[in-house]
Amino acid sequence: MSKDDVQKSGSIFVFSDELAGFDFGENHYFKPERATKTYELCNRYGVINHPWMKILRPKSIDRSLLTLFHEKEYIEILEKASHGEVSLEILERGIGTIDNPIIQGIFEWSLKVAGGTHKTLRHLLDGDALVAFNPLGGFHHARRGHAEGFCYINDIAIAVKAALQKSPDMKLAYIDIDAHHGNGVQEAFYHDPRVFFISIHETGKTLYPWSGSEVEIGEGDGKGFTVNIPLESGSDDEVYSFAFDNTIPPLIESFSPYVIIAELGADTLISDPLTHLKLTNNGYMRAVKKIIELCPRILALGGGGYDLYRTARCWTLAWSALNRLEPIDEFAGLVGGMMFGPEMEVGSLYDHPYLNKGEDKEKAMLEAQRVVEYIRKKIFPIHGI
Ligand SMILES: [Zn+2]
């Protein structure tokens, strides 16, 4: 696919001031305003508001679609909690914890976010656009019957299930490069060979949700269609690229999906306060660009990223790559007040190159080699490679 193809078919950026302004609480790590920062940075770098781009303002998802993934009882309890009704079941459902506090209006907010992801995937499947990005979406930890990991409603699982309901023979791939294992999405498609689930993440030995071992490969008809690539905390751009290149492209090329849904969480960065991987956005973008090469139709979703400004830089670069644009700082050279965020250099959006020289690097590489070996031995043959 070329720049011409994208310009001819169109792209969609999902954004709403109202949704980006929603507050999870002052001390909560999850900041929807990352979407605003991304939009602003895209503006500054001249990569938004081109004629082939459409801004989609999300509307609430049809409630009947929620139960394509979630339990009906969970939805009812979440709605009540969101309206201030206290019940005994709330905590059992993961609502009212530090990670998933009871927030007034979280139900309606989640409905709109899920509506954005669902509608955008629909547009891609209907041929209204070729690529899209919903920086507000990507709630990959929400489970069938409970909330966890800052996620209440699983917009991804619902959108994919809805797409399959309409086109039961379609093949979709889900590639999750967030630092955390995409456990909620894995749960949704563990037995389903129509959805190729791949998650590359920090190992569950050191990070929530403590799952995503390479031995989780799907079950029944879905065996071999779930791939997990856990990485040690010492992994840098080099280790990451090694693990990515030797597993994901050959698997996706052989599966040949109609569309890729990509969860582009930016919490793999060395600066992220919640995780322990040591990537720069050079390694991150290398992976994003490889994903984009694997399929003409891509729906990108935000997900994690708790270093606010660096997450916005990653997502601006990702949106640029989706549109085959090179971001250029339109304000470069102007003096005063143009810095983007604390300690951010003006000019390039890319981080300075960095490779981990610590003792943990060698261990991380050996472990990555072992995991790659396991996947190539156990999963590749299932797909005839
Ligand atoms: Zn994450």
Coordinates of C-alpha atoms and ligand atoms in Angstrom, one line a residue:
M1 CA 0.0 0.0 0.0
S2 CA 1.2 3.4 -0.8
K3 CA 0.5 7.0 0.2
D4 CA -1.7 7.2 -2.9
D5 CA -3.8 4.3 -1.7
V6 CA -4.4 5.8 1.7
Q7 CA -5.2 9.2 0.2
K8 CA -7.7 7.6 -2.2
S9 CA -9.4 5.4 0.3
G10 CA -9.2 7.8 3.3
S11 CA -8.2 7.5 7.0
I12 CA -10.0 8.1 10.2
F13 CA -8.8 9.6 13.5
V14 CA -11.2 9.1 16.4
F15 CA -11.3 12.0 18.7
S16 CA -13.6 14.0 21.0
D17 CA -12.7 16.7 23.5
E18 CA -15.4 15.4 25.8
L19 CA -14.1 11.9 26.0
A20 CA -10.4 13.0 26.1
G21 CA -11.4 15.4 29.0
F22 CA -12.8 12.5 31.1
D23 CA -10.9 12.2 34.4
F24 CA -10.1 8.9 36.2
G25 CA -8.9 10.9 39.2
E26 CA -5.9 13.1 39.9
N27 CA -3.8 10.2 41.2
H28 CA -4.8 7.7 38.6
Y29 CA -2.2 6.8 36.0
F30 CA -4.7 6.5 33.2
K31 CA -5.1 9.9 31.5
P32 CA -7.5 10.1 28.5
E33 CA -6.0 13.6 27.8
R34 CA -3.2 11.7 26.0
A35 CA -5.6 11.8 23.1
T36 CA -5.7 15.6 23.2
K37 CA -2.0 15.8 23.5
T38 CA -1.7 13.5 20.4
Y39 CA -4.2 15.5 18.4
E40 CA -2.3 18.8 19.3
L41 CA 1.1 17.3 18.4
C42 CA -0.3 15.9 15.1
N43 CA -1.5 19.5 14.4
R44 CA 1.9 20.9 15.2
Y45 CA 3.7 18.4 13.0
G46 CA 1.2 19.0 10.1
V47 CA -0.1 15.4 10.0
I48 CA -3.8 16.0 10.6
N49 CA -6.6 17.7 8.8
H50 CA -5.5 16.6 5.4
P51 CA -8.3 16.3 2.8
W52 CA -8.4 12.5 2.9
M53 CA -8.6 12.4 6.7
K54 CA -11.8 12.2 8.7
I55 CA -12.3 13.0 12.4
L56 CA -14.8 10.6 13.9
R57 CA -16.5 11.8 17.0
P58 CA -17.6 8.6 18.8
K59 CA -21.2 7.9 19.7
S60 CA -22.4 5.3 22.2
I61 CA -22.3 1.7 21.0
D62 CA -25.6 -0.1 20.7
R63 CA -26.0 -1.7 24.1
S64 CA -27.1 -5.0 22.7
L65 CA -23.6 -5.5 21.3
L66 CA -22.0 -5.4 24.8
T67 CA -23.1 -9.0 25.5
L68 CA -21.3 -10.3 22.5
F69 CA -18.4 -10.4 24.9
H70 CA -19.5 -9.4 28.4
E71 CA -21.8 -11.1 30.9
K72 CA -25.2 -9.4 31.2
E73 CA -24.9 -9.3 35.0
Y74 CA -21.6 -7.6 34.8
I75 CA -22.9 -4.8 32.5
E76 CA -25.8 -4.2 34.9
I77 CA -23.6 -4.0 37.9
L78 CA -21.2 -1.6 36.1
E79 CA -24.0 0.6 35.0
K80 CA -25.4 0.8 38.6
A81 CA -21.9 1.5 40.0
S82 CA -21.4 4.3 37.5
H83 CA -24.6 5.9 38.6
G84 CA -23.5 5.8 42.3
E85 CA -25.6 2.8 43.3
V86 CA -23.6 0.8 45.8
S87 CA -24.0 -3.0 45.8
L88 CA -22.3 -5.9 47.4
E89 CA -21.3 -7.4 44.1
I90 CA -19.3 -4.4 42.9
L91 CA -16.0 -5.5 44.4
E92 CA -16.4 -9.1 43.3
R93 CA -16.6 -7.7 39.8
G94 CA -13.3 -5.7 40.1
I95 CA -15.1 -2.3 40.4
G96 CA -14.1 0.0 43.2
T97 CA -10.5 -1.0 43.4
I98 CA -7.5 1.4 43.1
D99 CA -7.0 0.4 39.4
N100 CA -10.7 0.5 38.6
P101 CA -12.3 3.0 40.9
I102 CA -16.0 3.8 40.8
I103 CA -16.2 6.9 38.6
Q104 CA -19.4 8.8 38.0
G105 CA -20.2 8.3 34.3
I106 CA -17.6 5.6 33.5
F107 CA -20.3 3.5 32.0
E108 CA -21.4 6.1 29.5
W109 CA -17.8 7.0 28.8
S110 CA -16.9 3.4 28.1
L111 CA -20.0 3.0 25.8
K112 CA -18.7 5.9 23.7
V113 CA -15.2 4.7 23.5
A114 CA -16.5 1.2 22.5
G115 CA -18.7 3.0 20.0
G116 CA -15.7 4.7 18.4
T117 CA -13.8 1.4 18.0
H118 CA -16.8 -0.5 16.7
K119 CA -17.9 2.2 14.2
T120 CA -14.3 2.7 12.9
L121 CA -13.8 -1.1 12.3
R122 CA -17.1 -1.1 10.5
H123 CA -15.9 1.8 8.3
L124 CA -12.7 -0.1 7.4
L125 CA -14.7 -3.3 6.6
D126 CA -17.2 -1.3 4.5
G127 CA -14.3 0.3 2.5
D128 CA -14.9 3.8 3.8
A129 CA -11.3 4.1 4.8
L130 CA -8.1 2.1 4.7
V131 CA -6.5 3.0 8.0
A132 CA -7.7 4.4 11.3
F133 CA -6.6 5.3 14.8
N134 CA -8.6 5.5 18.0
P135 CA -6.2 6.8 20.7
L136 CA -9.1 6.6 23.2
G137 CA -9.6 2.9 22.7
G138 CA -7.8 -0.4 23.4
F139 CA -9.1 -1.6 26.7
H140 CA -7.6 -5.0 26.4
H141 CA -7.7 -6.1 30.0
A142 CA -11.5 -5.9 30.5
R143 CA -12.8 -9.4 31.1
R144 CA -16.1 -11.1 30.4
G145 CA -17.4 -10.7 33.9
H146 CA -15.1 -8.1 35.6
A147 CA -13.1 -5.0 35.3
E148 CA -9.3 -4.9 35.7
G149 CA -6.2 -3.0 34.7
F150 CA -7.9 0.4 34.2
C151 CA -10.4 -1.4 31.7
Y152 CA -14.1 -1.7 32.2
I153 CA -15.6 -2.4 28.8
N154 CA -13.5 -4.4 26.2
D155 CA -14.0 -2.2 23.1
I156 CA -11.7 -4.5 21.1
A157 CA -13.4 -7.9 21.8
I158 CA -16.8 -6.3 21.2
A159 CA -15.9 -4.7 17.8
V160 CA -14.2 -7.9 16.6
K161 CA -17.2 -10.1 17.7
A162 CA -19.6 -7.8 16.0
A163 CA -17.5 -7.9 12.8
L164 CA -17.6 -11.7 12.9
Q165 CA -21.3 -11.7 13.6
K166 CA -21.8 -9.9 10.3
S167 CA -19.1 -11.8 8.3
P168 CA -18.6 -15.2 9.9
D169 CA -15.8 -16.3 7.5
M170 CA -13.6 -13.2 7.9
K171 CA -10.0 -13.5 9.2
L172 CA -8.8 -10.8 11.5
A173 CA -5.5 -10.4 13.3
Y174 CA -5.0 -8.7 16.6
I175 CA -1.4 -7.6 17.3
D176 CA -0.9 -6.1 20.8
I177 CA 2.4 -4.3 21.4
D178 CA 1.4 -2.8 24.8
A179 CA 3.8 -3.7 27.6
H180 CA 1.0 -5.6 29.3
H181 CA -0.4 -9.0 28.1
G182 CA -3.7 -8.5 26.3
N183 CA -5.5 -11.0 28.6
G184 CA -9.1 -9.8 28.0
V185 CA -8.8 -10.1 24.2
Q186 CA -7.0 -13.4 24.5
E187 CA -9.9 -14.7 26.6
A188 CA -12.4 -13.6 24.0
F189 CA -10.8 -15.6 21.1
Y190 CA -8.9 -18.4 22.7
H191 CA -10.9 -21.0 20.9
D192 CA -11.5 -19.1 17.7
P193 CA -9.2 -19.7 14.6
R194 CA -10.7 -16.7 12.8
V195 CA -8.9 -14.3 15.0
F196 CA -5.1 -14.5 15.1
F197 CA -4.1 -13.1 18.5
I198 CA -0.5 -12.0 19.1
S199 CA 0.7 -10.2 22.2
I200 CA 4.4 -9.1 22.7
H201 CA 4.8 -7.8 26.2
E202 CA 6.8 -7.8 29.5
T203 CA 6.8 -11.2 31.1
G204 CA 4.1 -12.0 33.6
K205 CA 6.8 -12.9 36.0
T206 CA 7.3 -9.2 36.7
L207 CA 4.2 -7.4 35.5
Y208 CA 0.4 -7.4 35.7
P209 CA -1.7 -9.3 34.5
W210 CA 0.9 -12.0 35.3
S211 CA -0.2 -14.0 32.3
G212 CA 0.8 -14.3 28.6
S213 CA 3.4 -17.1 28.8
E214 CA 4.5 -18.6 25.5
V215 CA 2.8 -21.8 26.4
E216 CA -0.6 -20.1 26.2
I217 CA -1.3 -20.9 22.5
G218 CA -5.0 -21.3 22.2
E219 CA -7.3 -24.4 22.6
G220 CA -9.5 -26.6 20.5
D221 CA -9.9 -25.1 17.0
G222 CA -8.0 -22.0 18.2
K223 CA -4.8 -24.0 19.0
G224 CA -1.9 -22.1 17.4
F225 CA -4.0 -19.0 16.8
T226 CA -2.9 -17.4 20.1
V227 CA 0.8 -16.4 20.3
N228 CA 2.4 -14.8 23.3
I229 CA 5.9 -13.3 23.3
P230 CA 6.9 -12.5 26.9
L231 CA 10.1 -10.4 27.3
E232 CA 12.4 -9.9 30.3
S233 CA 12.6 -6.5 31.9
G234 CA 16.1 -5.9 30.5
S235 CA 14.8 -5.9 26.9
D236 CA 15.7 -2.9 24.8
D237 CA 15.1 -2.0 21.1
E238 CA 17.5 -4.7 19.9
V239 CA 16.0 -7.6 21.9
Y240 CA 12.5 -6.4 21.1
S241 CA 13.2 -6.3 17.3
F242 CA 14.8 -9.7 17.4
A243 CA 11.7 -11.3 19.1
F244 CA 9.3 -9.3 16.9
D245 CA 10.9 -10.0 13.5
N246 CA 11.4 -13.7 14.0
T247 CA 7.8 -14.4 14.9
I248 CA 5.1 -11.9 14.0
P249 CA 5.7 -11.1 10.3
P250 CA 5.9 -14.8 9.1
L251 CA 2.9 -15.8 11.1
I252 CA 0.7 -12.9 9.9
E253 CA 1.9 -13.3 6.3
S254 CA 0.9 -17.0 6.4
F255 CA -2.5 -16.2 8.0
S256 CA -3.2 -13.3 5.6
P257 CA -5.9 -11.4 7.5
Y258 CA -8.4 -9.1 5.9
V259 CA -7.7 -6.5 8.6
I260 CA -5.3 -6.0 11.5
I261 CA -6.4 -4.5 14.8
A262 CA -3.2 -3.2 16.5
E263 CA -3.1 -2.2 20.1
L264 CA -0.3 0.4 20.2
G265 CA 0.2 0.9 23.9
A266 CA 3.3 3.0 24.4
D267 CA 4.2 1.7 27.9
T268 CA 7.1 -0.3 26.6
L269 CA 9.2 2.9 26.7
I270 CA 12.1 3.0 29.3
S271 CA 10.5 6.2 30.7
D272 CA 7.2 4.5 31.5
P273 CA 6.5 4.7 35.2
L274 CA 4.5 1.4 35.4
T275 CA 6.6 -1.1 33.4
H276 CA 10.2 -2.3 33.2
L277 CA 11.0 -2.7 29.5
K278 CA 13.7 -0.4 28.1
L279 CA 12.6 0.6 24.6
T280 CA 12.9 4.0 22.9
N281 CA 10.3 5.1 20.5
N282 CA 12.7 4.0 17.7
G283 CA 12.1 0.4 18.6
Y284 CA 8.4 1.1 19.1
M285 CA 8.1 2.7 15.7
R286 CA 10.1 0.0 14.0
A287 CA 7.4 -2.5 15.2
V288 CA 4.5 -0.2 14.2
K289 CA 5.9 0.2 10.7
K290 CA 6.3 -3.5 10.3
I291 CA 2.7 -4.1 11.4
I292 CA 1.5 -1.5 8.8
E293 CA 3.4 -3.4 6.1
L294 CA 1.6 -6.6 6.9
C295 CA -1.9 -5.7 5.8
P296 CA -3.6 -2.9 3.8
R297 CA -6.3 -2.3 6.4
I298 CA -5.2 -1.3 9.9
L299 CA -7.3 -0.2 12.9
A300 CA -4.9 1.1 15.5
L301 CA -5.9 1.6 19.1
G302 CA -4.3 3.5 21.9
G303 CA -4.1 1.3 25.0
G304 CA -1.5 2.0 27.7
G305 CA 1.2 4.7 28.0
Y306 CA 1.7 6.5 31.3
D307 CA 4.5 8.9 30.3
L308 CA 2.0 11.3 28.9
Y309 CA 4.1 13.4 26.5
R310 CA 6.2 10.5 25.2
T311 CA 3.0 8.5 24.6
A312 CA 1.7 11.4 22.5
R313 CA 5.0 11.4 20.5
C314 CA 4.6 7.7 19.8
W315 CA 1.0 8.0 18.7
T316 CA 1.8 11.0 16.5
L317 CA 4.5 9.0 14.8
A318 CA 2.1 6.0 14.5
W319 CA -0.6 8.2 12.9
S320 CA 1.9 9.7 10.5
A321 CA 3.1 6.2 9.5
L322 CA -0.4 5.0 9.0
N323 CA -0.9 7.9 6.6
R324 CA 2.6 7.5 5.0
L325 CA 3.5 11.1 6.1
E326 CA 6.8 12.4 7.5
P327 CA 6.1 14.7 10.5
I328 CA 7.8 18.0 10.3
D329 CA 7.9 20.4 13.2
E330 CA 6.1 23.5 11.8
F331 CA 7.2 25.6 14.7
A332 CA 10.9 24.5 14.7
G333 CA 13.2 27.5 15.0
L334 CA 10.7 29.7 16.8
V335 CA 11.9 30.9 20.1
G336 CA 10.1 30.5 23.4
G337 CA 7.1 28.6 24.6
M338 CA 7.1 26.0 21.9
M339 CA 8.5 23.1 23.9
F340 CA 6.2 20.2 24.0
G341 CA 6.0 19.0 27.6
P342 CA 8.6 19.0 30.3
E343 CA 12.2 18.1 29.1
M344 CA 11.1 17.5 25.5
E345 CA 13.5 18.5 22.9
V346 CA 12.1 20.5 20.0
G347 CA 12.4 19.2 16.5
S348 CA 12.5 15.4 16.0
L349 CA 9.8 13.3 17.6
Y350 CA 12.2 10.4 17.8
D351 CA 14.1 9.6 21.0
H352 CA 17.9 9.6 21.2
P353 CA 19.1 6.0 20.4
Y354 CA 19.7 3.9 23.5
L355 CA 20.8 0.3 24.0
N356 CA 20.8 -1.4 27.4
K357 CA 24.4 -2.0 28.5
G358 CA 23.4 -3.5 31.9
E359 CA 23.8 -7.1 33.1
D360 CA 20.1 -7.8 32.5
K361 CA 20.5 -7.3 28.7
E362 CA 22.2 -10.7 28.0
K363 CA 19.6 -12.5 30.1
A364 CA 16.9 -10.8 28.2
M365 CA 18.3 -11.8 24.8
L366 CA 18.8 -15.4 25.9
E367 CA 15.2 -15.6 27.1
A368 CA 13.9 -13.9 23.9
Q369 CA 15.9 -16.5 21.9
R370 CA 14.3 -19.3 23.9
V371 CA 10.8 -17.9 23.4
V372 CA 11.3 -17.4 19.7
E373 CA 12.6 -21.0 19.4
Y374 CA 9.5 -22.3 21.3
I375 CA 7.1 -20.4 19.0
R376 CA 8.9 -21.5 15.8
K377 CA 8.9 -25.1 17.0
K378 CA 5.4 -25.3 18.4
I379 CA 3.3 -22.8 16.4
F380 CA 4.9 -22.3 13.0
P381 CA 4.2 -26.0 11.9
I382 CA 0.5 -25.5 12.6
H383 CA 0.5 -22.9 9.9
G384 CA 2.8 -24.8 7.5
I385 CA 5.8 -22.6 8.1
Ligands
ZN1 ZN -0.1 -1.5 29.2

